[in-house]
PDB file of C-alpha atoms in Angstrom:
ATOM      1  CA  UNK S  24      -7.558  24.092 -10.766  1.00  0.00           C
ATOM      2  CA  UNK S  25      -8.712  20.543 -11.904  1.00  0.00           C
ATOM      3  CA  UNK S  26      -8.305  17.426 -11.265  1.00  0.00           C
ATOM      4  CA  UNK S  27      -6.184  14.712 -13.363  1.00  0.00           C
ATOM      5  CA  UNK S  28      -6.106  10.875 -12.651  1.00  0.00           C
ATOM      6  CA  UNK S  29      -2.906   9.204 -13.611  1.00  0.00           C
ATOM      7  CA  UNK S  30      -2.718   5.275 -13.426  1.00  0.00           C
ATOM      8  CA  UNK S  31      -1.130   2.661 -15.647  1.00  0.00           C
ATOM      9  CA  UNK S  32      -0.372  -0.888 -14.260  1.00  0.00           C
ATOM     10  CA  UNK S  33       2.530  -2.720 -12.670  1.00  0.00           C
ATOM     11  CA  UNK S  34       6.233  -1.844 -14.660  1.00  0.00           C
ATOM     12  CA  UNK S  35       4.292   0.412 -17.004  1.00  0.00           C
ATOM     13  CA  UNK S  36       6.586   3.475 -16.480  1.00  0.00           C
ATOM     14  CA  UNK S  37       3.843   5.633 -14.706  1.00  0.00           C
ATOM     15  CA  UNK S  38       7.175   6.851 -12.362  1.00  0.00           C
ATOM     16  CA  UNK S  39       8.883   7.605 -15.446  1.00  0.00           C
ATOM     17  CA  UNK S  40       5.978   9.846 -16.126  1.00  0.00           C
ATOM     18  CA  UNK S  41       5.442  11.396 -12.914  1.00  0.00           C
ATOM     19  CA  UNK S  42       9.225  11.888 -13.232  1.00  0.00           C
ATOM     20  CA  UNK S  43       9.074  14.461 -16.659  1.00  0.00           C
ATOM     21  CA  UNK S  44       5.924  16.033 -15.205  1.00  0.00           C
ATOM     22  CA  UNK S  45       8.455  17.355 -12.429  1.00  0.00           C
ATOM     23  CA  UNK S  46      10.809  18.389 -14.854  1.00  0.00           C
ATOM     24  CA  UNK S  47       8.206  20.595 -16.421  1.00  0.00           C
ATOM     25  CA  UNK S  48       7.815  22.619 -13.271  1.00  0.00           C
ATOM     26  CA  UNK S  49       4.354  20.476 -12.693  1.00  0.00           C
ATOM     27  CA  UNK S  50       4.973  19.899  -8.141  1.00  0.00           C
ATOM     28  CA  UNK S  51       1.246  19.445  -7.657  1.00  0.00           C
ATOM     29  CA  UNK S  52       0.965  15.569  -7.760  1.00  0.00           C
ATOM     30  CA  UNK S  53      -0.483  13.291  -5.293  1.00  0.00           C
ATOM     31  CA  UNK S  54       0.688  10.067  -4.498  1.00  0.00           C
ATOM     32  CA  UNK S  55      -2.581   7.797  -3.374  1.00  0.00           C
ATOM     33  CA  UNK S  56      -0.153   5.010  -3.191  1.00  0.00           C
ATOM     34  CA  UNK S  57       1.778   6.665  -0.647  1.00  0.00           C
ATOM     35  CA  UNK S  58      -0.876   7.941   1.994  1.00  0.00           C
ATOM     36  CA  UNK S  59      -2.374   4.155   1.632  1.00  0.00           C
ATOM     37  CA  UNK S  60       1.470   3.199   3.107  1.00  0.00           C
ATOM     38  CA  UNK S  61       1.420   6.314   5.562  1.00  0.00           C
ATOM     39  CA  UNK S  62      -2.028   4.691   6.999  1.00  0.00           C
ATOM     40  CA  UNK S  63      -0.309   1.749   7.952  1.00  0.00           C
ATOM     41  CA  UNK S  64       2.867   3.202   9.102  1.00  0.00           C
ATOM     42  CA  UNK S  65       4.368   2.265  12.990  1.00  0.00           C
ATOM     43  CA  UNK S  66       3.116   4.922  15.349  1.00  0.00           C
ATOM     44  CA  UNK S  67       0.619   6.425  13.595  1.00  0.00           C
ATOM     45  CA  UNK S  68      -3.141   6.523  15.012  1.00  0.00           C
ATOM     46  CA  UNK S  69      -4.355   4.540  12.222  1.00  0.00           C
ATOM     47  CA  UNK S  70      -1.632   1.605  12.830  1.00  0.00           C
ATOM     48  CA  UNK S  71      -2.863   1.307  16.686  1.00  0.00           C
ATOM     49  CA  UNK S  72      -6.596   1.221  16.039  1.00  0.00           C
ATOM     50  CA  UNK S  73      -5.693  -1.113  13.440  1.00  0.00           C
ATOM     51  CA  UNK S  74      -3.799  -3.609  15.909  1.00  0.00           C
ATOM     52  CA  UNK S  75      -6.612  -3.267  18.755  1.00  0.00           C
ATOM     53  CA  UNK S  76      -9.075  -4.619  16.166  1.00  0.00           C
ATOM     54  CA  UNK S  77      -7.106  -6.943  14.121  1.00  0.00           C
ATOM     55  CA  UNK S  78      -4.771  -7.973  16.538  1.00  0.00           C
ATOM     56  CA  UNK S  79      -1.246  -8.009  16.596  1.00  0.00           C
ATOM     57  CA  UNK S  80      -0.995 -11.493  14.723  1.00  0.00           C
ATOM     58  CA  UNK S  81      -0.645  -9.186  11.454  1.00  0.00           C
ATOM     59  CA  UNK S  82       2.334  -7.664  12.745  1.00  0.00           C
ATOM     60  CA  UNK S  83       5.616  -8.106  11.412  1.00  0.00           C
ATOM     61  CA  UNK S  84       8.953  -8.719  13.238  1.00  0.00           C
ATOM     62  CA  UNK S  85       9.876  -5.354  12.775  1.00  0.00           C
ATOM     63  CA  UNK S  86       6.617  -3.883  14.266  1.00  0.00           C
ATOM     64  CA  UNK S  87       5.089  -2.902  10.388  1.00  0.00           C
ATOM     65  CA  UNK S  88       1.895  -4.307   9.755  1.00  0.00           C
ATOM     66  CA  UNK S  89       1.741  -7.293   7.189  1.00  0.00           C
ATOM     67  CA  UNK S  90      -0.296  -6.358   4.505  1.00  0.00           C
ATOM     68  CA  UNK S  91      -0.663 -10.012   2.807  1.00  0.00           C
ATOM     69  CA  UNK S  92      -1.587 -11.093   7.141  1.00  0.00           C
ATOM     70  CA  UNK S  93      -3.982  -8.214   7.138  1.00  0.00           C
ATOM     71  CA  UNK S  94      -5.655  -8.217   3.427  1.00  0.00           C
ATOM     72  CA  UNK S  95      -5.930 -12.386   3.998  1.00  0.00           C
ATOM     73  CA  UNK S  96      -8.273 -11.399   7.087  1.00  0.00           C
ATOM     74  CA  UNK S  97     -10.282  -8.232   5.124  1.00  0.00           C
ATOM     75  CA  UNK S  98     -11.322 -11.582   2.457  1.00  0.00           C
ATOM     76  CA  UNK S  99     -12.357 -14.238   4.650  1.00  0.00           C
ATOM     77  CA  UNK S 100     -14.248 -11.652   6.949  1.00  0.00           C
ATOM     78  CA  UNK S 101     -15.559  -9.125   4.265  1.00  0.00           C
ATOM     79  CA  UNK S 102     -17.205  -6.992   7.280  1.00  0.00           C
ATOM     80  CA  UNK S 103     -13.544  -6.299   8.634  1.00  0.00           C
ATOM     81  CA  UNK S 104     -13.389  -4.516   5.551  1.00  0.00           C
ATOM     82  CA  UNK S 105     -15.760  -1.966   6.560  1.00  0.00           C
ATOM     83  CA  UNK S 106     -14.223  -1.551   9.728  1.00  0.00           C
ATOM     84  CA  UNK S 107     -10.505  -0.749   8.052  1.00  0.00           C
ATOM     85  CA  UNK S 108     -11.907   1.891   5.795  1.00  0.00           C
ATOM     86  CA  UNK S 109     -13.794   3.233   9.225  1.00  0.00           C
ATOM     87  CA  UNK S 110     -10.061   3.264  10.554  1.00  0.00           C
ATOM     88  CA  UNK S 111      -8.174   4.749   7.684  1.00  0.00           C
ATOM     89  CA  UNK S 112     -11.257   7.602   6.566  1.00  0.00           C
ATOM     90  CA  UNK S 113      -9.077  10.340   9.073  1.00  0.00           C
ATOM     91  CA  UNK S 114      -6.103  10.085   7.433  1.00  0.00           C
ATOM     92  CA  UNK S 115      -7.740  11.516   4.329  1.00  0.00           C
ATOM     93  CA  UNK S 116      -7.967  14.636   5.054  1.00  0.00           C
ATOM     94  CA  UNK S 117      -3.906  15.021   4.376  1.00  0.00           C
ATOM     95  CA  UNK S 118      -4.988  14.314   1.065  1.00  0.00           C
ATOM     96  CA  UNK S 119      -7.318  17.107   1.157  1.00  0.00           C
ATOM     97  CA  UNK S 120      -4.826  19.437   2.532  1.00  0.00           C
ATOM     98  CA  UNK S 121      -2.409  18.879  -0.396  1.00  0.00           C
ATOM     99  CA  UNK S 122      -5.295  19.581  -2.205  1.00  0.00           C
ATOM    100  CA  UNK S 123      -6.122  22.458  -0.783  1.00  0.00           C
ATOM    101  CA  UNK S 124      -2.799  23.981  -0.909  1.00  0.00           C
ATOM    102  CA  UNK S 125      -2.101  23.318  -4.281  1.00  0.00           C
ATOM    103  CA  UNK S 126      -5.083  25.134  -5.163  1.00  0.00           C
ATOM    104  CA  UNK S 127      -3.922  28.189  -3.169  1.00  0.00           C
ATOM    105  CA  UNK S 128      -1.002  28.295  -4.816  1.00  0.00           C
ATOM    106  CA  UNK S 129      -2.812  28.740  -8.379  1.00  0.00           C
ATOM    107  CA  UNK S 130      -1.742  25.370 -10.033  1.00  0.00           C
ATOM    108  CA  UNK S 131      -4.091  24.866 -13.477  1.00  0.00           C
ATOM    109  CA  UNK S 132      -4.348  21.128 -12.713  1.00  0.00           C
ATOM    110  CA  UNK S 133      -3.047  18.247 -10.203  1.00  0.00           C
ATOM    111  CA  UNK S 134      -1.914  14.987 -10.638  1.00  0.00           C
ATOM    112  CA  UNK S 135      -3.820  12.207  -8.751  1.00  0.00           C
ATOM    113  CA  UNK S 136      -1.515   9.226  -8.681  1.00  0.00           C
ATOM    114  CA  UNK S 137      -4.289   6.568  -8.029  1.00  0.00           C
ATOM    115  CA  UNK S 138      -3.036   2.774  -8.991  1.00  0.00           C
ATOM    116  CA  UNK S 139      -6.285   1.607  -9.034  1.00  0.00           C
ATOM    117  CA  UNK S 140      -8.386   4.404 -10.871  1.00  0.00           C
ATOM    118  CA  UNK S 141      -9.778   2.622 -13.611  1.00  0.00           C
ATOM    119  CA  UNK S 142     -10.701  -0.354 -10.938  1.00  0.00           C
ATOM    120  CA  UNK S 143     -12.927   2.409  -9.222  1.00  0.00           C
ATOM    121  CA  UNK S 144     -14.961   3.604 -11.700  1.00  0.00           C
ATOM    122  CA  UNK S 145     -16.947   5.920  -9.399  1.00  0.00           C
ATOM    123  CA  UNK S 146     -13.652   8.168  -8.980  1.00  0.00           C
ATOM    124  CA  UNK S 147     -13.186   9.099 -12.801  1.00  0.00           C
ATOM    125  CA  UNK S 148     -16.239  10.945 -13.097  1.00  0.00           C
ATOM    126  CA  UNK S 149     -14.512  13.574 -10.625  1.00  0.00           C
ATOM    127  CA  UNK S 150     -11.428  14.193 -12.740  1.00  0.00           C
ATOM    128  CA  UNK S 151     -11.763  16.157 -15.505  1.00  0.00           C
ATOM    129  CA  UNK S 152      -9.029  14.069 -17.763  1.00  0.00           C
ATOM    130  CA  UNK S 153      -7.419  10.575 -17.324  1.00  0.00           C
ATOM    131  CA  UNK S 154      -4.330   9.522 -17.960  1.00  0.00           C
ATOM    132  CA  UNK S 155      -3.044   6.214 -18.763  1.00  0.00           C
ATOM    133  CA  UNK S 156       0.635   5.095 -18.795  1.00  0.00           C
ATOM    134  CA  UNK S 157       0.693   2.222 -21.735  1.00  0.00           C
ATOM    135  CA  UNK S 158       3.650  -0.069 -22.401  1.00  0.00           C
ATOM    136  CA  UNK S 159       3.022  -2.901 -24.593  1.00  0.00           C
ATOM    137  CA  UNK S 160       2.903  -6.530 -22.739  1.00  0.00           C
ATOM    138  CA  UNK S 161       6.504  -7.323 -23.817  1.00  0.00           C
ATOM    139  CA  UNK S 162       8.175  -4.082 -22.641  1.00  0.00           C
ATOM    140  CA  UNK S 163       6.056  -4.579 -19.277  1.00  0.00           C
ATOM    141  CA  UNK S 164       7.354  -8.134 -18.606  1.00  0.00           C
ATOM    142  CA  UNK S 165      10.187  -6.612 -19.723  1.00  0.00           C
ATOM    143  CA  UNK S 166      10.635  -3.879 -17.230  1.00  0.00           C
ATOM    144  CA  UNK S 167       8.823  -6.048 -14.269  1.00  0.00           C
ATOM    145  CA  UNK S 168      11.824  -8.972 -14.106  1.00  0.00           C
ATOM    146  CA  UNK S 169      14.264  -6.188 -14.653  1.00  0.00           C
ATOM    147  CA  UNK S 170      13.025  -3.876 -11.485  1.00  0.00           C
ATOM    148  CA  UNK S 171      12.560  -6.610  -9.284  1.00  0.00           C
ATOM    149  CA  UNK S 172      14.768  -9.528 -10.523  1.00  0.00           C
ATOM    150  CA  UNK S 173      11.662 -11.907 -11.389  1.00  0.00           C
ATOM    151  CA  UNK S 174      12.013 -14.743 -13.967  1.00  0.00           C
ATOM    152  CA  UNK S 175       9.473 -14.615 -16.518  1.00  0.00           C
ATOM    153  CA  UNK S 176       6.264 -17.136 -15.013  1.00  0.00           C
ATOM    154  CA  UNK S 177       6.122 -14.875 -11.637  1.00  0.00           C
ATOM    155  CA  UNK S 178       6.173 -11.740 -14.103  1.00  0.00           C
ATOM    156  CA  UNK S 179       3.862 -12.830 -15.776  1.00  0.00           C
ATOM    157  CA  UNK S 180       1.634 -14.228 -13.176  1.00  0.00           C
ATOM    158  CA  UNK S 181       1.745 -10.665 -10.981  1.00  0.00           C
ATOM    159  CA  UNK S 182       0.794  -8.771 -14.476  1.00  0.00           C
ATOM    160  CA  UNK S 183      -2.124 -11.211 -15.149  1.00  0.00           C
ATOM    161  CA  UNK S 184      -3.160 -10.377 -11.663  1.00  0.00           C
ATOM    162  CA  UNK S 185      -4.158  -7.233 -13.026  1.00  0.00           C
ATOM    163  CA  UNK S 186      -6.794  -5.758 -15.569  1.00  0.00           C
ATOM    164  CA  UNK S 187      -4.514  -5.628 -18.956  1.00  0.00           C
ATOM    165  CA  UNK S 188      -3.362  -2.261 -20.012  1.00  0.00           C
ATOM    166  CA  UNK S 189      -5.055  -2.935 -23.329  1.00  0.00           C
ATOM    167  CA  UNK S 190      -8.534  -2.899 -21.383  1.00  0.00           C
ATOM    168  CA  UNK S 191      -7.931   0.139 -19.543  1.00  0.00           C
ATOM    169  CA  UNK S 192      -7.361   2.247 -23.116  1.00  0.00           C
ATOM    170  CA  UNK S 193     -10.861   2.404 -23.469  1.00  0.00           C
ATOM    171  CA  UNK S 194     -11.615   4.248 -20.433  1.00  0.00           C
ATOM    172  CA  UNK S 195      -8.903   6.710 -20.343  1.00  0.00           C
ATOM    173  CA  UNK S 196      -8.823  10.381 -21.807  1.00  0.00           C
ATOM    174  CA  UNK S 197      -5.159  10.451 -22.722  1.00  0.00           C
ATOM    175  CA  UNK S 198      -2.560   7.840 -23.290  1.00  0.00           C
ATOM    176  CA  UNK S 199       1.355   8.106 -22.460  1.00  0.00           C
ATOM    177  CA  UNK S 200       2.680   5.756 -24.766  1.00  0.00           C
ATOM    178  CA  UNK S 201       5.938   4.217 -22.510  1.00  0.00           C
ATOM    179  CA  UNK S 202       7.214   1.295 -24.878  1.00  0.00           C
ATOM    180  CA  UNK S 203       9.782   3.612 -26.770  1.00  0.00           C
ATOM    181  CA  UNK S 204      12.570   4.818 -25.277  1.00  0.00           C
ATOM    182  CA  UNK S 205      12.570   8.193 -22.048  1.00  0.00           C
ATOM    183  CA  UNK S 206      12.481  10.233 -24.409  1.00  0.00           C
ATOM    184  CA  UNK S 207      10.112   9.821 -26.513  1.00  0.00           C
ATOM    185  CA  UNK S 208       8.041   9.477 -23.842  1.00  0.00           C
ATOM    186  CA  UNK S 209       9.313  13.066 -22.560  1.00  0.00           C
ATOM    187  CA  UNK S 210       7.429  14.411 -25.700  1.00  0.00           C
ATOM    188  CA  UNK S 211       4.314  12.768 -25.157  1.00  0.00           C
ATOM    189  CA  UNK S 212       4.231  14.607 -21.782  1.00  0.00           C
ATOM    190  CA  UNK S 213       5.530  18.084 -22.869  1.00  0.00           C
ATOM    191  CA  UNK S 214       2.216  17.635 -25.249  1.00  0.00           C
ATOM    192  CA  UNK S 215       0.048  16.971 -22.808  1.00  0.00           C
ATOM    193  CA  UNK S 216       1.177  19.286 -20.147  1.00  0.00           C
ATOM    194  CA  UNK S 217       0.744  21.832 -23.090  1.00  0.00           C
ATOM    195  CA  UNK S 218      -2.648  20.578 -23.401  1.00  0.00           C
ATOM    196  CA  UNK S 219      -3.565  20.833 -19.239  1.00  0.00           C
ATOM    197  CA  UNK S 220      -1.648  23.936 -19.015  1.00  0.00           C
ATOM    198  CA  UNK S 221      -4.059  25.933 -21.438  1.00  0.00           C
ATOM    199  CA  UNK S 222      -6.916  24.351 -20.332  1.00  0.00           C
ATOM    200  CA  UNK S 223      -9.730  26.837 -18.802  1.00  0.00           C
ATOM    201  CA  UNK S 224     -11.478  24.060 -16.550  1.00  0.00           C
ATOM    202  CA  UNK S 225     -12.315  24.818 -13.348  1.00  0.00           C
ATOM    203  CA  UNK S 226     -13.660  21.751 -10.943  1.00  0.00           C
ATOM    204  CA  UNK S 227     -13.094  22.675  -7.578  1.00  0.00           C
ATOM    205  CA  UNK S 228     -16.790  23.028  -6.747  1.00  0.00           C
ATOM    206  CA  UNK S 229     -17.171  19.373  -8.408  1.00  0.00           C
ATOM    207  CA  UNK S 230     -14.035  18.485  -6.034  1.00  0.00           C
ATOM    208  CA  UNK S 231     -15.891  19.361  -2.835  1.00  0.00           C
ATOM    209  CA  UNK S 232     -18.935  17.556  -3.961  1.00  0.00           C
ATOM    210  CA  UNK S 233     -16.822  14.559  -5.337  1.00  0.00           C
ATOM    211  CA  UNK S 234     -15.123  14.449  -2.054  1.00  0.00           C
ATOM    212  CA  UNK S 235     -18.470  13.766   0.029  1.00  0.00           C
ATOM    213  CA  UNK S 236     -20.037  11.611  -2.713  1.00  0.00           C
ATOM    214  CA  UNK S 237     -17.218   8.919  -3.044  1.00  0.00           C
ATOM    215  CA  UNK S 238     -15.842   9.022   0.129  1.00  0.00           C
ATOM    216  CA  UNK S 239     -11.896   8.889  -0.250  1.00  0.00           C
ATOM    217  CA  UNK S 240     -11.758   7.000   2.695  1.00  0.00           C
ATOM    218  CA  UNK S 241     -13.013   4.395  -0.108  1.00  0.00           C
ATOM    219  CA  UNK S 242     -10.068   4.790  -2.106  1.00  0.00           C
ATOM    220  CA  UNK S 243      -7.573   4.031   0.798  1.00  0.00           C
ATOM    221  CA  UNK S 244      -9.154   0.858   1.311  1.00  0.00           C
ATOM    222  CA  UNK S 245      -8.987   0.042  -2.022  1.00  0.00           C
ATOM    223  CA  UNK S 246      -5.065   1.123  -1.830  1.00  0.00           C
ATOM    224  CA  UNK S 247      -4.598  -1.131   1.056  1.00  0.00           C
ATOM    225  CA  UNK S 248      -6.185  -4.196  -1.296  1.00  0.00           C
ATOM    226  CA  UNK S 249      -3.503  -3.092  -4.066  1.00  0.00           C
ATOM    227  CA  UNK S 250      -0.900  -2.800  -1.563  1.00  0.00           C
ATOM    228  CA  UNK S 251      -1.810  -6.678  -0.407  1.00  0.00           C
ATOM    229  CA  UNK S 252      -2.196  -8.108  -4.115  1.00  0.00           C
TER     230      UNK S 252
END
C-alpha cells in the first residue's frame, strides 16, 4: 500500500472527488480535516487540556471551543503554538490506526485528505503521488457563494486568503480537472484510480519513517490554523 495526498482549495470540488473515489469501491481515505475537528471536540482529552491551558475564554456558548478565540491567541503568543501541537500529538495515533488497518486489509493505495498539503511541503515527500482538485477561479467563486450563500467581495476575499490553485499545479503529480460538469470529472478519476490501482509501489517502510520524521502531530496543528482561517 502507498500513500496518496489529495488537496485542492476552498469550493474546488475536492468532496466531489472524494465522492467518485467511493463509488469506485476506493473506502481507504483519510480525512485530516476531520481528526483536526475531533481534537477539539467537547469531552475529549484533548478539549480539557486545551481549556486548562488556554482558558475557558475560547469557549463557546455551547461548550465547543472557538477556533477564531483560540487561533487569535496561537498568533499573538507564537509559543502557545507549541504547546497546542504538544496537546493534540495523542490524538494522532487514530490516524495511524486507520492507517494501519487499511493496510491489513490489502488496499493498493490510500487517500490522505490533507487541506493544507501543498502548504507543508515537508509532507509530500512521503506520498508517493499528489493529487490536486483544480477548478478555474470563476467556477470556484462560483461554487463558494453558491455553498455558503456569500456575495461575491467575501468570496473572493476567503479564496485570496489562500495560495491560488494555479500555484499549487506545479507541485502536484496529478490534476482532477473540476470546472466541467460531475461527470466529466467522474472520468478523470476512473483514469486515475486505473492508474493507482496497477501501480506496484510499496511505501509502508517510508510511512513508518515519514511518520517519526514529520511528526503528524505537525499536521494537526497546521489543521487547527486552516480550521481558524
Amino acid at each position: 500500500m502507498f500513500l496518496v495526498g489529495l488537496s485542492g482549495g476552498i469550493a474546488s470540488g475536492k468532496s466531489t472527488v472524494v465522492a467518485v473515489l467511493w463509488e469506485l469501491g476506493c473506502r481507504a481515505v483519510i480525512d485530516t480535516d476531520l481528526i483536526a475537528r475531533e481534537v477539539v471536540q467537547s469531552h475529549s482529552k484533548a478539549h480539557q487540556q486545551i481549556l486548562w491551558y488556554f482558558g475557558t475564554e475560547i469557549l463557546l456558548e455551547n461548550g465547543e471551543i472557538n477556533c477564531e478565540a483560540l487561533g487569535n491567541m496561537i498568533f499573538s503568543q507564537p509559543e502557545k503554538g507549541w504547546l497546542l501541537n504538544s496537546i493534540s500529538h495523542p490524538e494522532i495515533l487514530e490516524m495511524l490506526k486507520q492507517i494501519l488497518k487499511y493496510f491489513v486489509l490489502g488496499y493498493r493505495y490510500m487517500i490522505l485528505d490533507i487541506p493544507l498539503l501543498f502548504e507543508t511541503h515537508g509532507l509530500t515527500k512521503f506520498m508517493r503521488s499528489t493529487v490536486l482538485v483544480y477548478c478555474d477561479p470563476l467556477a470556484q467563486r462560483a461554487q463558494l457563494m453558491r455553498q455558503n450563500g456569500l456575495d461575491v467581495a467575501t468570496a473572493d476575499a476567503q479564496i485570496s486568503s489562500q495560495i491560488p490553485l494555479e500555484e499549487k499545479l506545479q507541485w502536484a503529480t496529478h490534476i482532477i480537472d473540476n470546472s466541467g460538469d460531475r461527470e466529466s470529472t467522474r472520468r478523470q478519476v476512473l483514469r486515475l484510480h486505473t492508474r493507482l490501482e496497477g501501480s506496484l509501489d510499496f511505501l509502508w517502510a517510508q510511512l513508518a519513517v515519514g511518520t517519526a520524521i514529520a511528526g503528524l502531530g505537525g499536521l494537526v496543528f497546521l489543521l487547527l490554523r486552516h480550521l481558524i482561517s
